[in-house]
Amino acid sequence: MAVVTVQNISFAYADKELYDGVSFQLNEGEHAVLVGHNGSGKSTLLKLLTGKLLPDRGRIDWTGGVSFSYLDQELQEGAEQTVIDYLYGVFRPLFDKEEEMERLYEEGAAGNEKALNRASRLQEELLDGGFYALQEKVGDLVDGLAIPKDKLNSPLSKLSSGQREKAFLAKMLLEEKDVLLLDEPTNYLDENQVKWLVDRLNGYPRAFLCVSHDEAFLRQIAQVVFVLENRRIDRYRGSYEHFEEQRLLDMEQYEKNYEAQQRYIKKEEEFIKSHIVRATSAMAAKSHRARLAHLVRMAPPKSDVVQCHFRFPFSRDVGERPLIVDALEIGYETPLLEPVSFVLKKGEKIAIIGQNGVGKTTFLKTILGLLPPLGGSYKWLEGTTPSYFDSDIDHDLDLTPFELLHESFPNLDNTAIRSALGEAGVQKEKALRPLSELSGGERTKSRLALMGLRKSNFLIFDEPSNHLDQKAKEALYQAIAAFPGAVILVSHEKDFYDGLVDYELYF
């Protein structure tokens, strides 16, 4: 049975049409993934499914009684609730029932037999509902997603983007709705947390639809693959590996059919041209022309992949040891780590890896002077000019990509700014839309384009590949590899940094 049915929908942003008569359905219990290139409309499709956006044409029908939960890239919910209240809020009806039970037991103790019987029935309902195992259930999710224990009593608004997303993901899994709609759920998870999430999703008894550019993750959870390309959606039943094999065969067959049709059209046009002027064969030529006019012509094989190229201009050499870190202690009130010491040499590229919350981003912000050290020291060699990619892309969302670059480089003319964005894969119509309306991949590309306008001799990246599709990741890899200066890269994607860095630094 279908839990949601999409019928012949179309949707456009300005002059960019994302879907042209798209139809599909998600069935009860299906574990499905949605793939496509940056900007193809995956996140927009999830927003259409949730009713946050409405299609220009067509309809989306949820089966009566079906419930869903949505994890998006801009979590805004419950900002002033503490994390623990937010999670236990899922079970508010059970807590209300417990309060009612306790009140009835008090009445029963005073001799009200009906109240005592009612209290007893409520206690059985709480037992059946797993009420007395809630602490263990919530604790398992907090541990599995590594939500910091010292943040459980903090308001969601005080958490980092990654911590808030983990809290909402935990809430979704606690709610156990009929359908989970997940947009890039692994962006803020380290390797162990991704493994934990894979196990939870594979054991999820209901349906989900997941958008992700992490192919290793998709390979482990997909039972159905929807591919969004060229304004249409194709459905593949089976594993991700089966999808890749079948997709390749389908594309090869389509190209063959298209070429065969083109040969047929050419042959028919040549026949018509040579026979239409002859009295003896004009009738036959007209018949061929009528048949050709009714032919449904196949669109040329093409891909909607937006080509992108990143570059990070080098300023100048400054010496053999651009950064020296000596017994550096980082944190806010107490150190998050043991003292950190290392020397980064000229041209070296290193990856900083470790579990989420251990202090990787805090370390970067400390050596950049954005946070004060708690002890020890760090020293930049004179003339070193670091350029920083911040993983927290929740700021400046009211700006367009064009405005983002123009604010930092007001002397650049419009053509130069558009060229920089276009080179990074931010197309013309996207450059003039607020970042809040763009996908995570398009926001990342916009900020990488900004980095591409700054001359630097030291690059610092905090999870730059999170929202990028495979082609964009490859382009970023090549740009970092080509940079002659030193690089510090924080990443949880070993497939991305493997072979790129000289060594790994474990936090």
Coordinates of C-alpha atoms in Angstrom, one line a residue:
M1 CA 0.0 0.0 0.0
A2 CA 1.3 3.5 -0.9
V3 CA 1.8 5.8 2.1
V4 CA 2.2 8.8 -0.3
T5 CA 1.5 9.2 -4.0
V6 CA 2.9 12.0 -6.2
Q7 CA 0.9 12.5 -9.4
N8 CA 2.2 14.5 -12.4
I9 CA 3.8 17.4 -10.4
S10 CA 5.7 20.3 -11.8
F11 CA 7.6 23.0 -9.9
A12 CA 9.8 25.9 -10.9
Y13 CA 11.9 28.5 -9.1
A14 CA 11.8 31.6 -11.4
D15 CA 12.9 30.3 -14.8
K16 CA 14.3 27.0 -13.5
E17 CA 11.9 24.1 -13.8
L18 CA 12.9 21.3 -11.4
Y19 CA 10.2 18.7 -12.3
D20 CA 8.2 18.1 -15.4
G21 CA 5.2 15.9 -14.7
V22 CA 6.9 13.8 -12.0
S23 CA 4.9 10.8 -10.6
F24 CA 6.0 8.2 -8.1
Q25 CA 4.8 6.6 -4.8
L26 CA 6.5 5.5 -1.6
N27 CA 5.0 2.3 -0.2
E28 CA 4.4 1.1 3.3
G29 CA 7.7 -0.1 5.0
E30 CA 10.0 0.8 2.1
H31 CA 13.5 2.0 2.9
A32 CA 14.1 4.4 0.0
V33 CA 16.8 6.8 -1.0
L34 CA 16.6 9.8 -3.3
V35 CA 19.7 10.7 -5.3
G36 CA 20.6 13.4 -7.8
H37 CA 23.1 16.1 -8.4
N38 CA 23.4 19.4 -6.4
G39 CA 20.5 21.7 -7.5
S40 CA 18.5 18.9 -9.1
G41 CA 15.7 19.5 -6.6
K42 CA 16.0 16.7 -3.9
S43 CA 15.5 18.9 -0.9
T44 CA 12.7 20.9 -2.6
L45 CA 10.9 17.6 -3.3
L46 CA 11.0 16.8 0.4
K47 CA 9.6 20.2 1.2
L48 CA 6.8 19.5 -1.3
L49 CA 6.0 16.2 0.4
T50 CA 5.8 17.9 3.8
G51 CA 3.6 20.8 2.4
K52 CA 6.2 23.4 3.1
L53 CA 6.0 24.2 -0.6
L54 CA 3.1 23.5 -3.1
P55 CA 3.5 22.2 -6.6
D56 CA 2.7 24.4 -9.6
R57 CA 0.8 21.5 -11.1
G58 CA -0.2 18.0 -10.1
R59 CA -1.0 16.7 -6.6
I60 CA 0.6 15.0 -3.6
D61 CA -1.7 12.7 -1.6
W62 CA -0.8 11.2 1.8
T63 CA -2.8 8.1 2.7
G64 CA -5.3 8.8 5.4
G65 CA -3.9 8.3 8.9
V66 CA -0.2 8.1 7.8
S67 CA 2.1 10.2 9.9
F68 CA 5.5 11.5 8.9
S69 CA 8.5 13.3 10.5
Y70 CA 10.9 15.6 8.5
L71 CA 14.6 16.2 9.2
D72 CA 15.7 19.1 7.1
Q73 CA 19.0 21.1 6.7
E74 CA 17.7 24.1 8.6
L75 CA 16.4 22.8 11.9
Q76 CA 14.3 25.6 13.5
E77 CA 12.1 23.8 16.0
G78 CA 11.8 24.0 19.7
A79 CA 14.6 26.6 20.0
E80 CA 14.1 27.4 23.7
Q81 CA 13.4 23.9 25.0
T82 CA 16.2 22.0 26.7
V83 CA 17.4 19.0 24.8
I84 CA 16.1 16.6 27.5
D85 CA 12.7 18.2 27.5
Y86 CA 12.6 18.2 23.8
L87 CA 13.3 14.4 23.6
Y88 CA 11.0 13.4 26.5
G89 CA 8.3 15.6 25.0
V90 CA 7.7 12.8 22.5
F91 CA 6.2 10.9 25.4
R92 CA 4.1 13.7 26.9
P93 CA 0.9 11.7 26.6
L94 CA 2.5 8.9 28.7
F95 CA 3.7 11.4 31.4
D96 CA 0.2 12.9 31.5
K97 CA -1.2 9.4 31.9
E98 CA 1.2 8.8 34.8
E99 CA 0.1 12.0 36.5
E100 CA -3.5 11.0 36.1
M101 CA -2.7 7.5 37.6
E102 CA -1.0 9.0 40.6
R103 CA -3.9 11.3 41.2
L104 CA -6.4 8.4 41.0
Y105 CA -4.3 6.2 43.4
E106 CA -4.5 9.1 45.9
E107 CA -8.3 9.1 45.5
G108 CA -8.3 5.3 45.8
A109 CA -6.3 5.5 49.1
A110 CA -9.1 7.6 50.4
G111 CA -11.6 4.9 49.7
N112 CA -12.7 5.6 46.0
E113 CA -12.7 2.1 44.5
K114 CA -13.6 3.3 41.0
A115 CA -10.5 5.5 41.0
L116 CA -8.4 2.7 42.2
N117 CA -9.6 0.4 39.4
R118 CA -9.0 3.2 36.8
A119 CA -5.5 3.8 38.2
S120 CA -4.7 0.1 37.9
R121 CA -5.8 0.1 34.2
L122 CA -3.7 3.2 33.5
Q123 CA -0.6 1.5 35.1
E124 CA -1.1 -1.5 32.7
E125 CA -1.3 0.8 29.8
L126 CA 1.9 2.5 30.8
L127 CA 3.6 -0.9 31.1
D128 CA 2.3 -1.9 27.7
G129 CA 3.5 1.4 26.3
G130 CA 7.1 0.9 27.6
F131 CA 6.9 3.9 29.9
Y132 CA 9.2 2.5 32.5
A133 CA 11.9 1.8 29.9
L134 CA 11.9 5.4 28.5
Q135 CA 15.1 6.4 30.3
E136 CA 17.0 3.5 28.7
K137 CA 15.4 4.2 25.3
V138 CA 16.3 7.9 25.3
G139 CA 19.8 7.1 26.7
D140 CA 20.5 4.7 23.9
L141 CA 19.8 7.4 21.3
V142 CA 21.8 10.0 23.2
D143 CA 24.8 7.7 23.4
G144 CA 24.4 6.4 19.8
L145 CA 24.4 9.9 18.3
A146 CA 27.0 11.2 20.9
I147 CA 24.8 14.1 22.0
P148 CA 27.0 15.6 24.8
K149 CA 25.7 14.8 28.2
D150 CA 26.6 18.4 29.4
K151 CA 24.3 19.8 26.7
L152 CA 21.2 17.8 27.7
N153 CA 19.9 20.7 30.0
S154 CA 20.9 23.4 27.5
P155 CA 18.3 25.1 25.2
L156 CA 18.4 23.9 21.6
S157 CA 19.2 27.5 20.6
K158 CA 22.5 27.3 22.4
L159 CA 23.6 24.2 20.5
S160 CA 25.7 24.0 17.4
S161 CA 24.0 23.2 14.1
G162 CA 25.3 19.6 14.3
Q163 CA 24.1 19.1 17.9
R164 CA 20.6 20.5 17.1
E165 CA 20.4 18.1 14.1
K166 CA 21.4 15.2 16.3
A167 CA 18.7 16.1 18.8
F168 CA 16.0 16.3 16.1
L169 CA 17.2 13.0 14.6
A170 CA 16.9 11.4 18.0
K171 CA 13.4 12.8 18.4
M172 CA 12.4 11.4 15.0
L173 CA 13.6 8.0 15.9
L174 CA 11.8 8.1 19.3
E175 CA 8.5 9.2 17.6
E176 CA 8.6 6.2 15.2
K177 CA 6.3 7.9 12.7
D178 CA 5.0 5.9 9.6
V179 CA 7.5 7.7 7.3
L180 CA 10.8 9.4 8.0
L181 CA 11.9 12.1 5.6
L182 CA 15.6 12.6 6.1
D183 CA 17.7 15.3 4.3
E184 CA 21.5 14.6 4.7
P185 CA 21.3 12.9 8.1
T186 CA 25.0 12.0 8.2
N187 CA 26.4 15.5 7.7
Y188 CA 27.3 15.9 11.4
L189 CA 28.0 12.3 12.2
D190 CA 31.4 10.6 12.6
E191 CA 32.1 7.1 11.3
N192 CA 30.9 5.3 14.5
Q193 CA 27.7 7.4 14.6
V194 CA 27.0 6.7 10.9
K195 CA 27.4 2.9 11.6
W196 CA 24.9 3.3 14.5
L197 CA 22.4 5.1 12.3
V198 CA 22.7 2.5 9.6
D199 CA 21.8 -0.2 12.1
R200 CA 18.8 1.9 13.4
L201 CA 17.5 2.6 9.9
N202 CA 17.9 -1.0 8.7
G203 CA 15.9 -2.1 11.7
Y204 CA 13.3 0.6 11.3
P205 CA 9.9 -1.1 11.0
R206 CA 8.3 1.6 8.9
A207 CA 9.1 3.6 5.7
F208 CA 11.7 6.2 5.1
L209 CA 13.0 8.4 2.2
C210 CA 16.5 9.6 2.7
V211 CA 18.5 12.2 0.7
S212 CA 22.3 11.9 1.0
H213 CA 25.5 12.4 -1.0
D214 CA 27.3 9.8 1.1
E215 CA 27.3 6.9 -1.2
A216 CA 28.9 4.5 1.4
F217 CA 25.9 5.3 3.6
L218 CA 23.4 4.8 0.9
R219 CA 24.8 1.5 -0.1
Q220 CA 24.1 0.2 3.4
I221 CA 20.5 1.4 3.7
A222 CA 18.8 1.4 0.3
Q223 CA 16.2 -1.0 -0.7
V224 CA 14.6 1.3 -3.3
V225 CA 16.4 4.1 -5.2
F226 CA 14.7 7.1 -6.7
V227 CA 17.0 9.0 -9.0
L228 CA 16.1 12.6 -9.9
E229 CA 17.6 13.8 -13.2
N230 CA 16.5 15.9 -16.1
R231 CA 13.3 17.0 -14.3
R232 CA 12.0 13.4 -13.9
I233 CA 12.2 10.6 -11.4
D234 CA 13.0 7.0 -12.1
R235 CA 12.5 4.2 -9.6
Y236 CA 14.8 1.2 -9.0
R237 CA 13.8 -1.6 -6.8
G238 CA 16.7 -3.3 -5.0
S239 CA 20.1 -2.4 -3.6
Y240 CA 22.2 0.6 -4.4
E241 CA 24.6 -1.6 -6.4
H242 CA 21.7 -3.0 -8.4
F243 CA 20.6 0.6 -9.1
E244 CA 24.0 1.5 -10.4
E245 CA 24.2 -1.5 -12.7
Q246 CA 20.7 -1.2 -14.0
R247 CA 21.1 2.6 -14.4
L248 CA 24.1 2.1 -16.6
L249 CA 22.3 -0.5 -18.7
D250 CA 19.2 1.8 -19.1
M251 CA 21.4 4.8 -20.2
E252 CA 23.2 2.6 -22.7
Q253 CA 19.9 1.3 -24.1
Y254 CA 18.4 4.8 -24.2
E255 CA 21.4 6.1 -26.2
K256 CA 21.1 3.1 -28.6
N257 CA 17.3 3.8 -29.1
Y258 CA 17.9 7.5 -29.5
E259 CA 20.6 6.9 -32.2
A260 CA 18.4 4.4 -34.0
Q261 CA 15.5 6.9 -34.0
Q262 CA 17.8 9.6 -35.4
R263 CA 18.9 7.3 -38.2
Y264 CA 15.3 6.5 -39.0
I265 CA 14.3 10.3 -39.0
K266 CA 17.2 11.1 -41.3
K267 CA 16.3 8.3 -43.7
E268 CA 12.7 9.4 -43.7
E269 CA 13.6 13.1 -44.3
E270 CA 15.9 12.1 -47.2
F271 CA 13.1 10.0 -48.7
I272 CA 10.6 12.9 -48.4
K273 CA 13.0 15.4 -49.8
S274 CA 13.8 13.3 -52.9
H275 CA 10.3 12.1 -53.6
I276 CA 8.0 15.0 -52.7
V277 CA 8.7 16.8 -56.1
R278 CA 8.0 13.7 -58.2
A279 CA 4.5 13.2 -59.4
T280 CA 4.8 9.5 -59.3
S281 CA 6.0 9.3 -55.7
A282 CA 4.6 12.5 -54.1
M283 CA 1.8 10.6 -52.5
A284 CA 4.2 8.2 -50.8
A285 CA 6.3 11.1 -49.6
K286 CA 3.3 12.8 -48.1
S287 CA 2.4 9.6 -46.3
H288 CA 6.0 9.4 -44.9
R289 CA 5.8 13.0 -43.8
A290 CA 2.5 12.5 -42.0
R291 CA 4.0 9.4 -40.2
L292 CA 7.1 11.4 -39.2
A293 CA 5.0 14.3 -37.9
H294 CA 3.3 11.9 -35.4
L295 CA 6.5 10.4 -34.3
V296 CA 7.2 10.9 -30.5
R297 CA 10.8 12.1 -30.6
M298 CA 13.2 11.1 -27.9
A299 CA 15.1 13.8 -26.1
P300 CA 18.8 13.8 -26.7
P301 CA 20.7 11.9 -23.9
K302 CA 22.0 14.4 -21.4
S303 CA 22.8 14.9 -17.8
D304 CA 21.7 17.7 -15.5
V305 CA 25.1 17.7 -13.8
V306 CA 26.3 21.2 -13.2
Q307 CA 30.0 21.4 -13.9
C308 CA 32.0 23.1 -11.3
H309 CA 35.7 24.0 -10.8
F310 CA 37.2 25.3 -7.6
R311 CA 40.4 27.2 -7.2
F312 CA 42.3 28.6 -4.3
P313 CA 44.8 31.3 -5.4
F314 CA 48.2 31.1 -3.6
S315 CA 49.7 34.3 -2.2
R316 CA 53.4 33.6 -1.5
D317 CA 55.8 31.4 0.4
V318 CA 56.6 32.5 4.0
G319 CA 58.9 29.9 5.4
E320 CA 59.3 26.2 6.4
R321 CA 57.1 26.1 9.4
P322 CA 53.9 28.3 8.9
L323 CA 52.2 26.9 12.1
I324 CA 53.6 25.8 15.5
V325 CA 51.2 24.4 18.1
D326 CA 52.7 23.9 21.5
A327 CA 50.7 22.2 24.4
L328 CA 47.6 24.1 23.3
E329 CA 44.6 23.6 25.5
I330 CA 41.2 24.3 23.9
G331 CA 37.7 24.6 25.3
Y332 CA 35.4 27.0 27.0
E333 CA 35.6 26.6 30.8
T334 CA 37.5 23.4 30.9
P335 CA 39.8 21.8 28.3
L336 CA 38.1 19.5 25.8
L337 CA 41.3 17.6 24.9
E338 CA 44.7 16.8 26.2
P339 CA 47.2 19.5 25.2
V340 CA 47.8 19.5 21.5
S341 CA 51.3 19.9 20.0
F342 CA 52.4 19.6 16.4
V343 CA 54.4 21.6 13.7
L344 CA 52.9 22.0 10.3
K345 CA 55.5 22.3 7.6
K346 CA 55.5 24.2 4.3
G347 CA 53.1 22.6 1.8
E348 CA 51.9 19.9 4.2
K349 CA 48.3 18.8 4.2
I350 CA 46.8 17.1 7.2
A351 CA 43.4 15.8 8.2
I352 CA 42.1 16.2 11.8
I353 CA 39.7 13.4 12.6
G354 CA 37.9 12.3 15.7
Q355 CA 34.4 11.8 17.1
N356 CA 31.9 14.7 17.0
G357 CA 32.1 17.0 20.0
V358 CA 35.7 16.1 20.8
G359 CA 36.8 19.7 19.9
K360 CA 37.9 19.7 16.2
T361 CA 36.0 22.9 15.3
T362 CA 36.9 24.5 18.6
F363 CA 40.6 23.8 17.8
L364 CA 40.2 25.5 14.4
K365 CA 38.5 28.5 15.9
T366 CA 41.2 28.8 18.6
I367 CA 44.2 28.9 16.2
L368 CA 42.3 31.4 14.1
G369 CA 41.9 33.7 17.1
L370 CA 38.1 33.3 17.2
L371 CA 38.3 31.6 20.7
P372 CA 40.8 32.2 23.4
P373 CA 43.1 29.3 24.3
L374 CA 42.9 27.9 27.9
G375 CA 46.6 27.1 28.0
G376 CA 49.7 26.5 25.8
S377 CA 50.3 28.4 22.6
Y378 CA 50.1 28.5 18.9
K379 CA 52.2 30.7 16.5
W380 CA 51.7 31.6 12.9
L381 CA 54.8 32.4 10.9
E382 CA 54.8 36.1 9.9
G383 CA 53.2 36.6 6.5
T384 CA 50.9 33.5 6.8
T385 CA 47.4 34.3 5.7
P386 CA 44.9 31.5 6.5
S387 CA 41.6 31.2 4.6
Y388 CA 38.8 29.4 6.5
F389 CA 35.8 27.4 5.4
D390 CA 33.3 27.3 8.2
S391 CA 31.1 24.3 8.4
D392 CA 28.4 26.3 10.2
I393 CA 26.5 27.7 7.2
D394 CA 23.5 28.9 9.1
H395 CA 24.5 32.5 8.9
D396 CA 24.0 35.1 6.1
L397 CA 21.1 33.0 4.8
D398 CA 19.2 36.2 3.8
L399 CA 21.9 37.1 1.3
T400 CA 22.1 35.8 -2.2
P401 CA 25.3 34.2 -3.4
F402 CA 26.0 37.3 -5.5
E403 CA 25.5 39.5 -2.4
L404 CA 27.7 37.2 -0.3
L405 CA 30.7 37.7 -2.7
H406 CA 29.9 41.4 -3.3
E407 CA 30.0 42.2 0.4
S408 CA 33.5 40.9 0.8
F409 CA 34.8 42.2 -2.6
P410 CA 32.8 45.4 -3.3
N411 CA 35.3 46.5 -5.9
L412 CA 34.7 43.5 -8.1
D413 CA 32.3 44.2 -11.0
N414 CA 29.2 42.1 -11.6
T415 CA 30.7 40.1 -14.4
A416 CA 33.7 39.0 -12.2
I417 CA 31.3 37.9 -9.4
R418 CA 29.0 36.0 -11.7
S419 CA 32.0 34.4 -13.3
A420 CA 33.4 33.2 -9.9
L421 CA 30.0 31.8 -8.9
G422 CA 29.5 30.1 -12.3
E423 CA 32.9 28.5 -12.2
A424 CA 32.0 27.0 -8.8
G425 CA 28.7 25.6 -10.2
V426 CA 26.3 28.3 -9.0
Q427 CA 24.2 29.0 -12.0
K428 CA 22.8 32.3 -13.0
E429 CA 19.3 31.9 -11.6
K430 CA 20.6 30.5 -8.3
A431 CA 23.1 33.4 -7.8
L432 CA 20.2 35.8 -7.3
R433 CA 18.2 33.7 -4.9
P434 CA 18.6 33.9 -1.1
L435 CA 20.9 31.2 0.3
S436 CA 18.0 30.1 2.5
E437 CA 16.2 28.9 -0.7
L438 CA 19.2 27.0 -2.0
S439 CA 20.3 23.4 -1.3
G440 CA 23.2 22.7 1.1
G441 CA 25.4 21.9 -1.8
E442 CA 24.7 25.2 -3.5
R443 CA 25.4 27.1 -0.3
T444 CA 28.7 25.3 0.1
K445 CA 29.7 26.0 -3.5
S446 CA 28.9 29.7 -2.9
R447 CA 31.2 29.9 0.1
L448 CA 33.9 28.0 -1.8
A449 CA 33.6 30.5 -4.6
L450 CA 34.2 33.2 -2.0
M451 CA 37.3 31.4 -0.8
G452 CA 38.4 31.3 -4.5
L453 CA 38.6 35.1 -4.5
R454 CA 41.0 35.3 -1.6
K455 CA 44.7 34.9 -2.0
S456 CA 46.1 32.7 0.8
N457 CA 49.0 30.5 1.6
F458 CA 47.2 28.4 4.3
L459 CA 43.8 26.7 3.8
I460 CA 41.6 25.6 6.7
F461 CA 38.5 23.5 5.9
D462 CA 35.8 22.3 8.4
E463 CA 33.8 19.5 6.8
P464 CA 33.7 21.1 3.3
S465 CA 32.4 18.0 1.5
N466 CA 29.2 17.6 3.6
H467 CA 26.6 18.7 1.1
L468 CA 28.5 18.2 -2.2
D469 CA 27.6 15.6 -4.8
Q470 CA 30.3 13.3 -6.1
K471 CA 31.4 15.4 -9.0
A472 CA 31.7 18.5 -6.8
K473 CA 33.7 16.5 -4.3
E474 CA 36.1 15.4 -7.0
A475 CA 36.5 19.0 -8.1
L476 CA 37.2 20.1 -4.5
Y477 CA 39.7 17.3 -4.1
Q478 CA 41.6 18.4 -7.2
A479 CA 41.6 22.0 -6.1
I480 CA 43.0 21.2 -2.6
A481 CA 45.6 18.8 -4.1
A482 CA 46.8 21.5 -6.5
F483 CA 47.2 24.1 -3.7
P484 CA 50.9 24.6 -3.0
G485 CA 50.5 25.9 0.6
A486 CA 49.7 24.1 3.8
V487 CA 46.2 22.7 4.5
I488 CA 44.3 21.6 7.6
L489 CA 41.2 19.6 6.8
V490 CA 38.5 18.5 9.3
S491 CA 36.5 15.7 7.7
H492 CA 34.6 12.5 8.6
E493 CA 34.7 11.3 5.0
K494 CA 37.8 9.1 4.7
D495 CA 36.8 8.4 1.0
F496 CA 37.3 12.2 0.5
Y497 CA 40.6 12.9 2.2
D498 CA 42.3 9.5 1.7
G499 CA 45.3 10.1 -0.6
L500 CA 44.9 13.9 -0.3
V501 CA 46.6 14.5 3.0
D502 CA 50.2 13.7 4.2
Y503 CA 49.0 12.4 7.6
E504 CA 46.1 12.3 10.0
L505 CA 45.9 13.9 13.4
Y506 CA 43.6 12.1 15.8
F507 CA 41.7 14.1 18.4

